[in-house]
Each structure stands twice: as C-alpha cells, then as structure tokens.
Amino acid sequence: MLMLAPPLLALPFPNIDPVLIELGPFAIRWYALAYIGGLLFGWWMAKRLCSSPALWGGHAPIKPEEFDDAVVWIAVGVILGGRIGYVLFYNLPFYAANPWQAFTLWHGGMAFHGGFLGSILAMYLFCRRRALPFVSMLDIAASVVPVGLFLGRLANFVNGELWGRPTDVAWAFVFPHGGPEPRHPSQLYEAGLEGLAIFLILQIAIRAGALARPGTVAGMFVFLYGCARIFVEFFREPDPQIGYLLGGWLTMGMLLSLPMLALGSWLVWRARRRPALSAGAA
C-alpha cells in the first residue's frame, strides 16, 4: 500500500492567478496565451525551416509564404479538433445532455489527440488545394508542435488542472482542487517529455538530414509523443468521468496514444524506403 507524505511535507503550490489580465468581462488567461505563443513561435520557426534549403538536401519543397497561409488552417484545425476530440473522447454523455456547452471554450476542455487529427485534416485539405507535398508539410508542423505542448502543459500546471496521482515523492504538490493528498506534478512531466525532450530530439534529427526524407520527422514526433504520453499516464490522475479502463490500469490517454506508436513507426519505415529529396524525390 502506498504511504503518502503528510501534506505539510509537500511543496507549496505556486499562487499564480490563471487570469493574467481581467478588464470587466474580458480576461486574458495563461492558457490562451500558451496557445497563441505556441502558434506564433511555431510559425516563426517553421518559416526558418522553409528558408533553409540545406536542411532539405538542397531544395525546400514548401516556401515560407506558403506556410504563412497554412498557419490559419492549422490553427482552426487544432482548436476545432481539440474541442471536438474532448467532447467525443472524454465527456460525451455530458455534452449529449448539454449540447450548448460544447461551444463554451472558455470553460476549458481540449484534447491533444483531437487537435492532432484536426490539424492533420486541415493540412491535408490545404496541401491538396495548393498542390503542395502533404508529408513535407507534416514534417514542418511536427518539428514545431513540441513548443506548443511545452507551453500548454505549463499552463495546465498554472491552472492547477490535470494533476497527477497521489504520491510520496519529495517534489509532490497539493493542488488547490486536487484534495489534501500530495500529487505528482504530471503537467511538468509532460512539459519536459512531450515538449522539451521531443523538441531537442527532433532538432538534432533535422540537423542530421531528417527533412530530406519526407515523413521521418513527422513519424518520429508521433512515435515519441505516444511513448511519452503513455509513460506519463502512469503518474497522471485519469479524468474522473472516465476513470480507468480494462481492469483498472489503462487510461483513455494511453488508449488514444497506442495507435500513434504504430503510425509513427510506419511513417519512419516508409520514409527510409523512399529516395531522399537530394536524390530527386518530389
């Protein structure tokens, strides 16, 4: 049986107001700033990748100005997909009974896996309309997504949401709405693994020529995210309206991440079997 540390030995939760600025009914929240900051930084970094032909083996298949137009599509795909994914995957009975609540984004409720699928669909439609290489667009997006994940998980921590399971580790926190038990700061684990670690790995791969084989960076991101999310789910408290699945150990986050391992592996395998861009591939 797990022996928990007394709450007095837990780290004090930082008293950071989730609302940065509030003017009457208008409020700027850290969570919204994380989305905006992630999109803006990702946009800037993606344009730099598109402006660096050497990283692609001598020819960048997507121009910086073409990615400028793609950002709007991607942002819409992330927001709509993230919200629809949360409604369908995590709280469908509630929203079926209260359908108007699905539009109240300011009350929270976004799912990464939904945003992931929504952004892929948006990029596919954009690339098809502009006759651009879809897989290379995926590589560009995948290379910058970890930045948004890092900022988003930090915002989750500031909001005191998506906390971890009870624990007796020395770095446990007593979250304001998580009960009296010290808990894992699983948001910080996710920020470090899904955000910082994957970002650094992908940047090393890009400098080693991964962009020259379309699908490599996207496949690496999908696989690594699946691994990181499944690992952190062992420390994260499952959503109360769902709980544990299949015998009391599997969570919805794990279940949705398992296909990512297969998809990521397939993308990397497919990329390695195709000729590099420097060898004449389109």
PDB file of C-alpha atoms in Angstrom:
ATOM      1  CA  MET A   1       0.000   0.000   0.000  1.00  0.00           C
ATOM      2  CA  LEU A   2       1.325   3.439  -0.972  1.00  0.00           C
ATOM      3  CA  MET A   3       2.304   5.553   2.031  1.00  0.00           C
ATOM      4  CA  LEU A   4       1.727   9.216   1.277  1.00  0.00           C
ATOM      5  CA  ALA A   5       3.764  12.043   2.698  1.00  0.00           C
ATOM      6  CA  PRO A   6       1.900  14.349   5.071  1.00  0.00           C
ATOM      7  CA  PRO A   7       0.633  17.434   3.239  1.00  0.00           C
ATOM      8  CA  LEU A   8       2.977  19.632   5.283  1.00  0.00           C
ATOM      9  CA  LEU A   9       5.955  17.963   3.565  1.00  0.00           C
ATOM     10  CA  ALA A  10       4.616  18.589   0.082  1.00  0.00           C
ATOM     11  CA  LEU A  11       5.821  21.530  -1.981  1.00  0.00           C
ATOM     12  CA  PRO A  12       3.582  24.599  -1.768  1.00  0.00           C
ATOM     13  CA  PHE A  13       1.611  25.113  -4.942  1.00  0.00           C
ATOM     14  CA  PRO A  14       2.637  28.430  -6.553  1.00  0.00           C
ATOM     15  CA  ASN A  15      -0.048  31.058  -6.172  1.00  0.00           C
ATOM     16  CA  ILE A  16      -0.288  32.141  -9.818  1.00  0.00           C
ATOM     17  CA  ASP A  17      -3.593  33.560 -10.994  1.00  0.00           C
ATOM     18  CA  PRO A  18      -4.747  31.687 -14.137  1.00  0.00           C
ATOM     19  CA  VAL A  19      -6.009  35.062 -15.410  1.00  0.00           C
ATOM     20  CA  LEU A  20      -3.184  37.413 -16.384  1.00  0.00           C
ATOM     21  CA  ILE A  21      -5.352  40.469 -17.055  1.00  0.00           C
ATOM     22  CA  GLU A  22      -9.053  40.978 -16.388  1.00  0.00           C
ATOM     23  CA  LEU A  23     -10.971  44.033 -17.599  1.00  0.00           C
ATOM     24  CA  GLY A  24     -14.665  43.625 -16.854  1.00  0.00           C
ATOM     25  CA  PRO A  25     -15.956  40.620 -18.824  1.00  0.00           C
ATOM     26  CA  PHE A  26     -12.722  40.470 -20.819  1.00  0.00           C
ATOM     27  CA  ALA A  27      -9.962  38.242 -19.469  1.00  0.00           C
ATOM     28  CA  ILE A  28      -6.596  37.116 -20.816  1.00  0.00           C
ATOM     29  CA  ARG A  29      -5.687  33.688 -19.443  1.00  0.00           C
ATOM     30  CA  TRP A  30      -2.319  31.978 -19.356  1.00  0.00           C
ATOM     31  CA  TYR A  31      -3.859  29.001 -21.153  1.00  0.00           C
ATOM     32  CA  ALA A  32      -4.931  31.161 -24.093  1.00  0.00           C
ATOM     33  CA  LEU A  33      -1.502  32.789 -24.173  1.00  0.00           C
ATOM     34  CA  ALA A  34       0.086  29.324 -24.331  1.00  0.00           C
ATOM     35  CA  TYR A  35      -1.903  28.555 -27.491  1.00  0.00           C
ATOM     36  CA  ILE A  36      -1.105  31.931 -29.028  1.00  0.00           C
ATOM     37  CA  GLY A  37       2.558  31.785 -28.048  1.00  0.00           C
ATOM     38  CA  GLY A  38       2.911  28.237 -29.367  1.00  0.00           C
ATOM     39  CA  LEU A  39       1.350  29.165 -32.705  1.00  0.00           C
ATOM     40  CA  LEU A  40       3.433  32.323 -33.121  1.00  0.00           C
ATOM     41  CA  PHE A  41       6.733  30.679 -32.192  1.00  0.00           C
ATOM     42  CA  GLY A  42       5.900  27.641 -34.308  1.00  0.00           C
ATOM     43  CA  TRP A  43       5.050  29.897 -37.240  1.00  0.00           C
ATOM     44  CA  TRP A  44       8.358  31.756 -36.923  1.00  0.00           C
ATOM     45  CA  MET A  45      10.385  28.579 -36.609  1.00  0.00           C
ATOM     46  CA  ALA A  46       8.572  26.829 -39.463  1.00  0.00           C
ATOM     47  CA  LYS A  47       9.348  29.759 -41.771  1.00  0.00           C
ATOM     48  CA  ARG A  48      13.013  29.432 -40.866  1.00  0.00           C
ATOM     49  CA  LEU A  49      12.929  25.762 -41.827  1.00  0.00           C
ATOM     50  CA  CYS A  50      11.287  26.630 -45.139  1.00  0.00           C
ATOM     51  CA  SER A  51      14.011  29.248 -45.706  1.00  0.00           C
ATOM     52  CA  SER A  52      16.862  26.762 -45.147  1.00  0.00           C
ATOM     53  CA  PRO A  53      17.267  24.660 -48.330  1.00  0.00           C
ATOM     54  CA  ALA A  54      20.341  22.913 -46.942  1.00  0.00           C
ATOM     55  CA  LEU A  55      18.194  21.175 -44.311  1.00  0.00           C
ATOM     56  CA  TRP A  56      16.126  19.637 -47.117  1.00  0.00           C
ATOM     57  CA  GLY A  57      19.063  18.380 -49.152  1.00  0.00           C
ATOM     58  CA  GLY A  58      19.234  21.455 -51.372  1.00  0.00           C
ATOM     59  CA  HIS A  59      15.581  22.305 -52.053  1.00  0.00           C
ATOM     60  CA  ALA A  60      12.801  23.257 -49.628  1.00  0.00           C
ATOM     61  CA  PRO A  61       9.521  21.859 -51.061  1.00  0.00           C
ATOM     62  CA  ILE A  62       7.378  24.491 -49.290  1.00  0.00           C
ATOM     63  CA  LYS A  63       8.045  28.233 -49.475  1.00  0.00           C
ATOM     64  CA  PRO A  64       7.845  30.456 -46.366  1.00  0.00           C
ATOM     65  CA  GLU A  65       4.932  32.438 -47.800  1.00  0.00           C
ATOM     66  CA  GLU A  66       3.045  29.209 -48.469  1.00  0.00           C
ATOM     67  CA  PHE A  67       3.357  28.241 -44.842  1.00  0.00           C
ATOM     68  CA  ASP A  68       2.046  31.697 -43.890  1.00  0.00           C
ATOM     69  CA  ASP A  69      -1.287  30.734 -45.431  1.00  0.00           C
ATOM     70  CA  ALA A  70      -1.194  27.251 -43.901  1.00  0.00           C
ATOM     71  CA  VAL A  71      -0.951  28.610 -40.334  1.00  0.00           C
ATOM     72  CA  VAL A  72      -4.558  29.816 -40.351  1.00  0.00           C
ATOM     73  CA  TRP A  73      -5.802  26.395 -41.492  1.00  0.00           C
ATOM     74  CA  ILE A  74      -3.679  24.626 -38.880  1.00  0.00           C
ATOM     75  CA  ALA A  75      -4.876  26.915 -36.063  1.00  0.00           C
ATOM     76  CA  VAL A  76      -8.517  26.272 -36.957  1.00  0.00           C
ATOM     77  CA  GLY A  77      -7.854  22.533 -37.172  1.00  0.00           C
ATOM     78  CA  VAL A  78      -6.170  22.469 -33.757  1.00  0.00           C
ATOM     79  CA  ILE A  79      -8.930  24.412 -31.999  1.00  0.00           C
ATOM     80  CA  LEU A  80     -11.892  22.651 -33.610  1.00  0.00           C
ATOM     81  CA  GLY A  81     -10.264  19.233 -33.455  1.00  0.00           C
ATOM     82  CA  GLY A  82      -9.139  19.713 -29.870  1.00  0.00           C
ATOM     83  CA  ARG A  83     -12.611  20.680 -28.722  1.00  0.00           C
ATOM     84  CA  ILE A  84     -14.456  18.030 -30.730  1.00  0.00           C
ATOM     85  CA  GLY A  85     -11.976  15.422 -29.520  1.00  0.00           C
ATOM     86  CA  TYR A  86     -12.587  16.356 -25.892  1.00  0.00           C
ATOM     87  CA  VAL A  87     -16.348  16.211 -26.373  1.00  0.00           C
ATOM     88  CA  LEU A  88     -16.239  12.801 -28.087  1.00  0.00           C
ATOM     89  CA  PHE A  89     -13.406  11.083 -26.214  1.00  0.00           C
ATOM     90  CA  TYR A  90     -13.664  12.415 -22.689  1.00  0.00           C
ATOM     91  CA  ASN A  91     -17.160  13.680 -21.804  1.00  0.00           C
ATOM     92  CA  LEU A  92     -19.687  12.677 -24.457  1.00  0.00           C
ATOM     93  CA  PRO A  93     -22.607  11.896 -22.053  1.00  0.00           C
ATOM     94  CA  PHE A  94     -22.411  15.376 -20.516  1.00  0.00           C
ATOM     95  CA  TYR A  95     -22.310  17.194 -23.848  1.00  0.00           C
ATOM     96  CA  ALA A  96     -25.025  14.973 -25.309  1.00  0.00           C
ATOM     97  CA  ALA A  97     -27.253  16.167 -22.464  1.00  0.00           C
ATOM     98  CA  ASN A  98     -25.964  19.768 -22.676  1.00  0.00           C
ATOM     99  CA  PRO A  99     -25.004  20.321 -26.341  1.00  0.00           C
ATOM    100  CA  TRP A 100     -24.693  24.109 -25.995  1.00  0.00           C
ATOM    101  CA  GLN A 101     -21.835  23.601 -23.529  1.00  0.00           C
ATOM    102  CA  ALA A 102     -19.681  22.231 -26.358  1.00  0.00           C
ATOM    103  CA  PHE A 103     -19.224  25.805 -27.581  1.00  0.00           C
ATOM    104  CA  THR A 104     -18.059  27.242 -24.244  1.00  0.00           C
ATOM    105  CA  LEU A 105     -14.337  27.015 -24.928  1.00  0.00           C
ATOM    106  CA  TRP A 106     -13.594  29.453 -22.100  1.00  0.00           C
ATOM    107  CA  HIS A 107     -14.658  26.770 -19.610  1.00  0.00           C
ATOM    108  CA  GLY A 108     -11.802  24.527 -20.771  1.00  0.00           C
ATOM    109  CA  GLY A 109     -11.754  21.080 -22.262  1.00  0.00           C
ATOM    110  CA  MET A 110      -9.331  20.402 -25.146  1.00  0.00           C
ATOM    111  CA  ALA A 111      -7.931  17.031 -26.210  1.00  0.00           C
ATOM    112  CA  PHE A 112      -4.488  16.738 -27.797  1.00  0.00           C
ATOM    113  CA  HIS A 113      -5.462  13.726 -29.884  1.00  0.00           C
ATOM    114  CA  GLY A 114      -8.439  15.621 -31.298  1.00  0.00           C
ATOM    115  CA  GLY A 115      -6.274  18.630 -32.114  1.00  0.00           C
ATOM    116  CA  PHE A 116      -3.736  16.277 -33.673  1.00  0.00           C
ATOM    117  CA  LEU A 117      -6.331  14.791 -36.022  1.00  0.00           C
ATOM    118  CA  GLY A 118      -7.882  18.181 -36.740  1.00  0.00           C
ATOM    119  CA  SER A 119      -4.548  19.725 -37.713  1.00  0.00           C
ATOM    120  CA  ILE A 120      -3.705  16.777 -39.981  1.00  0.00           C
ATOM    121  CA  LEU A 121      -7.041  17.127 -41.788  1.00  0.00           C
ATOM    122  CA  ALA A 122      -6.522  20.887 -42.137  1.00  0.00           C
ATOM    123  CA  MET A 123      -3.019  20.414 -43.587  1.00  0.00           C
ATOM    124  CA  TYR A 124      -4.249  17.733 -45.982  1.00  0.00           C
ATOM    125  CA  LEU A 125      -7.017  19.979 -47.326  1.00  0.00           C
ATOM    126  CA  PHE A 126      -4.648  22.938 -47.610  1.00  0.00           C
ATOM    127  CA  CYS A 127      -1.944  20.964 -49.405  1.00  0.00           C
ATOM    128  CA  ARG A 128      -4.469  19.426 -51.765  1.00  0.00           C
ATOM    129  CA  ARG A 129      -5.842  22.870 -52.618  1.00  0.00           C
ATOM    130  CA  ARG A 130      -2.368  24.350 -53.199  1.00  0.00           C
ATOM    131  CA  ALA A 131      -0.782  21.225 -54.744  1.00  0.00           C
ATOM    132  CA  LEU A 132       1.887  21.083 -52.026  1.00  0.00           C
ATOM    133  CA  PRO A 133       3.644  17.978 -50.651  1.00  0.00           C
ATOM    134  CA  PHE A 134       1.483  16.876 -47.728  1.00  0.00           C
ATOM    135  CA  VAL A 135       4.118  14.743 -45.991  1.00  0.00           C
ATOM    136  CA  SER A 136       6.688  17.555 -46.007  1.00  0.00           C
ATOM    137  CA  MET A 137       4.045  19.848 -44.503  1.00  0.00           C
ATOM    138  CA  LEU A 138       3.569  17.271 -41.754  1.00  0.00           C
ATOM    139  CA  ASP A 139       7.322  17.292 -41.110  1.00  0.00           C
ATOM    140  CA  ILE A 140       7.363  21.068 -40.718  1.00  0.00           C
ATOM    141  CA  ALA A 141       4.402  21.078 -38.345  1.00  0.00           C
ATOM    142  CA  ALA A 142       5.749  18.166 -36.296  1.00  0.00           C
ATOM    143  CA  SER A 143       9.075  19.928 -35.779  1.00  0.00           C
ATOM    144  CA  VAL A 144       7.420  22.865 -34.006  1.00  0.00           C
ATOM    145  CA  VAL A 145       4.455  21.240 -32.215  1.00  0.00           C
ATOM    146  CA  PRO A 146       6.522  20.368 -29.092  1.00  0.00           C
ATOM    147  CA  VAL A 147       6.888  24.080 -28.366  1.00  0.00           C
ATOM    148  CA  GLY A 148       3.121  24.444 -28.083  1.00  0.00           C
ATOM    149  CA  LEU A 149       2.899  21.303 -25.975  1.00  0.00           C
ATOM    150  CA  PHE A 150       5.546  22.626 -23.602  1.00  0.00           C
ATOM    151  CA  LEU A 151       3.725  25.945 -23.106  1.00  0.00           C
ATOM    152  CA  GLY A 152       0.324  24.266 -22.867  1.00  0.00           C
ATOM    153  CA  ARG A 153       1.420  21.866 -20.130  1.00  0.00           C
ATOM    154  CA  LEU A 154       2.940  24.726 -18.157  1.00  0.00           C
ATOM    155  CA  ALA A 155      -0.415  26.495 -18.433  1.00  0.00           C
ATOM    156  CA  ASN A 156      -2.140  23.333 -17.168  1.00  0.00           C
ATOM    157  CA  PHE A 157       0.124  23.481 -14.122  1.00  0.00           C
ATOM    158  CA  VAL A 158      -0.615  27.168 -13.524  1.00  0.00           C
ATOM    159  CA  ASN A 159      -4.342  26.379 -13.753  1.00  0.00           C
ATOM    160  CA  GLY A 160      -3.936  23.567 -11.222  1.00  0.00           C
ATOM    161  CA  GLU A 161      -5.616  21.079 -13.570  1.00  0.00           C
ATOM    162  CA  LEU A 162      -4.778  17.633 -14.979  1.00  0.00           C
ATOM    163  CA  TRP A 163      -2.824  16.851 -11.819  1.00  0.00           C
ATOM    164  CA  GLY A 164      -1.067  13.584 -11.072  1.00  0.00           C
ATOM    165  CA  ARG A 165      -1.856  10.627  -8.870  1.00  0.00           C
ATOM    166  CA  PRO A 166      -1.240  10.663  -5.106  1.00  0.00           C
ATOM    167  CA  THR A 167       2.407  10.066  -4.230  1.00  0.00           C
ATOM    168  CA  ASP A 168       5.028  10.402  -1.518  1.00  0.00           C
ATOM    169  CA  VAL A 169       7.855  11.752  -3.715  1.00  0.00           C
ATOM    170  CA  ALA A 170       9.701  14.781  -2.376  1.00  0.00           C
ATOM    171  CA  TRP A 171       8.573  17.013  -5.259  1.00  0.00           C
ATOM    172  CA  ALA A 172       4.822  16.349  -4.818  1.00  0.00           C
ATOM    173  CA  PHE A 173       2.332  19.223  -4.739  1.00  0.00           C
ATOM    174  CA  VAL A 174      -1.014  19.633  -3.002  1.00  0.00           C
ATOM    175  CA  PHE A 175      -3.121  21.079  -5.813  1.00  0.00           C
ATOM    176  CA  PRO A 176      -5.861  23.572  -4.878  1.00  0.00           C
ATOM    177  CA  HIS A 177      -8.648  21.422  -6.300  1.00  0.00           C
ATOM    178  CA  GLY A 178      -6.979  18.009  -6.066  1.00  0.00           C
ATOM    179  CA  GLY A 179      -7.822  17.137  -2.488  1.00  0.00           C
ATOM    180  CA  PRO A 180      -5.480  17.028   0.525  1.00  0.00           C
ATOM    181  CA  GLU A 181      -3.117  14.361  -0.872  1.00  0.00           C
ATOM    182  CA  PRO A 182       0.283  15.317  -2.304  1.00  0.00           C
ATOM    183  CA  ARG A 183       0.277  14.508  -6.028  1.00  0.00           C
ATOM    184  CA  HIS A 184       2.686  14.092  -8.920  1.00  0.00           C
ATOM    185  CA  PRO A 185       3.084  17.313 -10.936  1.00  0.00           C
ATOM    186  CA  SER A 186       2.317  15.310 -14.076  1.00  0.00           C
ATOM    187  CA  GLN A 187       1.825  18.510 -16.081  1.00  0.00           C
ATOM    188  CA  LEU A 188       5.520  19.271 -15.593  1.00  0.00           C
ATOM    189  CA  TYR A 189       6.458  15.716 -16.566  1.00  0.00           C
ATOM    190  CA  GLU A 190       4.516  16.175 -19.782  1.00  0.00           C
ATOM    191  CA  ALA A 191       6.065  19.592 -20.420  1.00  0.00           C
ATOM    192  CA  GLY A 192       9.522  18.062 -20.074  1.00  0.00           C
ATOM    193  CA  LEU A 193       8.904  14.920 -22.134  1.00  0.00           C
ATOM    194  CA  GLU A 194       6.252  15.850 -24.709  1.00  0.00           C
ATOM    195  CA  GLY A 195       7.663  19.342 -25.091  1.00  0.00           C
ATOM    196  CA  LEU A 196      11.325  19.900 -24.324  1.00  0.00           C
ATOM    197  CA  ALA A 197      12.737  16.386 -24.839  1.00  0.00           C
ATOM    198  CA  ILE A 198      10.924  15.708 -28.132  1.00  0.00           C
ATOM    199  CA  PHE A 199      11.789  19.191 -29.401  1.00  0.00           C
ATOM    200  CA  LEU A 200      15.511  18.636 -28.797  1.00  0.00           C
ATOM    201  CA  ILE A 201      15.478  15.165 -30.357  1.00  0.00           C
ATOM    202  CA  LEU A 202      13.717  16.419 -33.472  1.00  0.00           C
ATOM    203  CA  GLN A 203      16.079  19.363 -33.844  1.00  0.00           C
ATOM    204  CA  ILE A 204      19.051  17.009 -33.718  1.00  0.00           C
ATOM    205  CA  ALA A 205      17.403  14.767 -36.326  1.00  0.00           C
ATOM    206  CA  ILE A 206      16.672  17.754 -38.584  1.00  0.00           C
ATOM    207  CA  ARG A 207      20.304  18.901 -38.422  1.00  0.00           C
ATOM    208  CA  ALA A 208      21.296  15.337 -39.335  1.00  0.00           C
ATOM    209  CA  GLY A 209      19.223  15.499 -42.543  1.00  0.00           C
ATOM    210  CA  ALA A 210      15.853  14.049 -41.489  1.00  0.00           C
ATOM    211  CA  LEU A 211      13.856  16.597 -43.531  1.00  0.00           C
ATOM    212  CA  ALA A 212      15.442  15.254 -46.719  1.00  0.00           C
ATOM    213  CA  ARG A 213      13.412  12.067 -46.236  1.00  0.00           C
ATOM    214  CA  PRO A 214       9.774  13.204 -46.017  1.00  0.00           C
ATOM    215  CA  GLY A 215       7.862  11.587 -43.191  1.00  0.00           C
ATOM    216  CA  THR A 216      10.849  10.986 -40.917  1.00  0.00           C
ATOM    217  CA  VAL A 217      10.312  13.970 -38.617  1.00  0.00           C
ATOM    218  CA  ALA A 218       6.541  13.503 -38.514  1.00  0.00           C
ATOM    219  CA  GLY A 219       6.946   9.800 -37.767  1.00  0.00           C
ATOM    220  CA  MET A 220       9.475  10.450 -35.037  1.00  0.00           C
ATOM    221  CA  PHE A 221       7.203  13.011 -33.406  1.00  0.00           C
ATOM    222  CA  VAL A 222       4.133  10.755 -33.487  1.00  0.00           C
ATOM    223  CA  PHE A 223       6.052   7.781 -32.081  1.00  0.00           C
ATOM    224  CA  LEU A 224       7.877   9.772 -29.391  1.00  0.00           C
ATOM    225  CA  TYR A 225       4.718  11.550 -28.297  1.00  0.00           C
ATOM    226  CA  GLY A 226       2.921   8.229 -27.984  1.00  0.00           C
ATOM    227  CA  CYS A 227       5.732   6.869 -25.814  1.00  0.00           C
ATOM    228  CA  ALA A 228       5.906   9.992 -23.635  1.00  0.00           C
ATOM    229  CA  ARG A 229       2.151  10.218 -23.140  1.00  0.00           C
ATOM    230  CA  ILE A 230       1.764   6.548 -22.253  1.00  0.00           C
ATOM    231  CA  PHE A 231       4.623   6.816 -19.750  1.00  0.00           C
ATOM    232  CA  VAL A 232       3.240   9.948 -18.057  1.00  0.00           C
ATOM    233  CA  GLU A 233      -0.249   8.427 -17.871  1.00  0.00           C
ATOM    234  CA  PHE A 234       1.114   6.093 -15.170  1.00  0.00           C
ATOM    235  CA  PHE A 235       1.595   9.214 -12.996  1.00  0.00           C
ATOM    236  CA  ARG A 236      -1.406  11.293 -14.142  1.00  0.00           C
ATOM    237  CA  GLU A 237      -4.804  11.059 -12.490  1.00  0.00           C
ATOM    238  CA  PRO A 238      -7.347   9.821 -15.056  1.00  0.00           C
ATOM    239  CA  ASP A 239     -10.328  12.009 -15.873  1.00  0.00           C
ATOM    240  CA  PRO A 240     -12.952  11.426 -13.139  1.00  0.00           C
ATOM    241  CA  GLN A 241     -15.818  10.965 -15.594  1.00  0.00           C
ATOM    242  CA  ILE A 242     -13.935   8.096 -17.262  1.00  0.00           C
ATOM    243  CA  GLY A 243     -11.583   6.607 -14.686  1.00  0.00           C
ATOM    244  CA  TYR A 244      -9.569   3.507 -15.531  1.00  0.00           C
ATOM    245  CA  LEU A 245     -10.356   1.152 -18.399  1.00  0.00           C
ATOM    246  CA  LEU A 246      -9.909  -2.613 -18.878  1.00  0.00           C
ATOM    247  CA  GLY A 247      -9.110  -3.899 -15.440  1.00  0.00           C
ATOM    248  CA  GLY A 248      -8.157  -0.700 -13.703  1.00  0.00           C
ATOM    249  CA  TRP A 249      -4.825   0.309 -15.245  1.00  0.00           C
ATOM    250  CA  LEU A 250      -5.482   1.572 -18.790  1.00  0.00           C
ATOM    251  CA  THR A 251      -6.485   5.231 -19.247  1.00  0.00           C
ATOM    252  CA  MET A 252      -8.105   6.993 -22.191  1.00  0.00           C
ATOM    253  CA  GLY A 253      -4.846   8.858 -22.811  1.00  0.00           C
ATOM    254  CA  MET A 254      -2.996   5.552 -23.139  1.00  0.00           C
ATOM    255  CA  LEU A 255      -5.664   4.072 -25.381  1.00  0.00           C
ATOM    256  CA  LEU A 256      -5.590   7.027 -27.775  1.00  0.00           C
ATOM    257  CA  SER A 257      -1.777   7.042 -27.820  1.00  0.00           C
ATOM    258  CA  LEU A 258      -1.272   3.361 -28.675  1.00  0.00           C
ATOM    259  CA  PRO A 259      -2.132   3.794 -32.397  1.00  0.00           C
ATOM    260  CA  MET A 260       0.434   6.596 -32.535  1.00  0.00           C
ATOM    261  CA  LEU A 261       3.222   4.088 -31.914  1.00  0.00           C
ATOM    262  CA  ALA A 262       2.206   2.088 -34.978  1.00  0.00           C
ATOM    263  CA  LEU A 263       1.591   5.162 -37.143  1.00  0.00           C
ATOM    264  CA  GLY A 264       4.885   6.788 -36.200  1.00  0.00           C
ATOM    265  CA  SER A 265       6.846   3.601 -36.852  1.00  0.00           C
ATOM    266  CA  TRP A 266       5.164   3.180 -40.242  1.00  0.00           C
ATOM    267  CA  LEU A 267       5.936   6.764 -41.273  1.00  0.00           C
ATOM    268  CA  VAL A 268       9.627   6.403 -40.422  1.00  0.00           C
ATOM    269  CA  TRP A 269       9.810   2.993 -42.148  1.00  0.00           C
ATOM    270  CA  ARG A 270       8.115   4.423 -45.240  1.00  0.00           C
ATOM    271  CA  ALA A 271      10.462   7.436 -45.283  1.00  0.00           C
ATOM    272  CA  ARG A 272      13.552   5.231 -45.117  1.00  0.00           C
ATOM    273  CA  ARG A 273      12.380   3.204 -48.110  1.00  0.00           C
ATOM    274  CA  ARG A 274      11.868   6.259 -50.333  1.00  0.00           C
ATOM    275  CA  PRO A 275      14.655   8.240 -52.016  1.00  0.00           C
ATOM    276  CA  ALA A 276      15.844  11.410 -50.291  1.00  0.00           C
ATOM    277  CA  LEU A 277      14.884  14.789 -51.729  1.00  0.00           C
ATOM    278  CA  SER A 278      18.508  15.362 -52.683  1.00  0.00           C
ATOM    279  CA  ALA A 279      18.267  12.243 -54.847  1.00  0.00           C
ATOM    280  CA  GLY A 280      15.417  13.722 -56.849  1.00  0.00           C
ATOM    281  CA  ALA A 281      12.293  12.858 -54.911  1.00  0.00           C
ATOM    282  CA  ALA A 282       9.435  15.367 -55.194  1.00  0.00           C
TER     283      ALA A 282
END
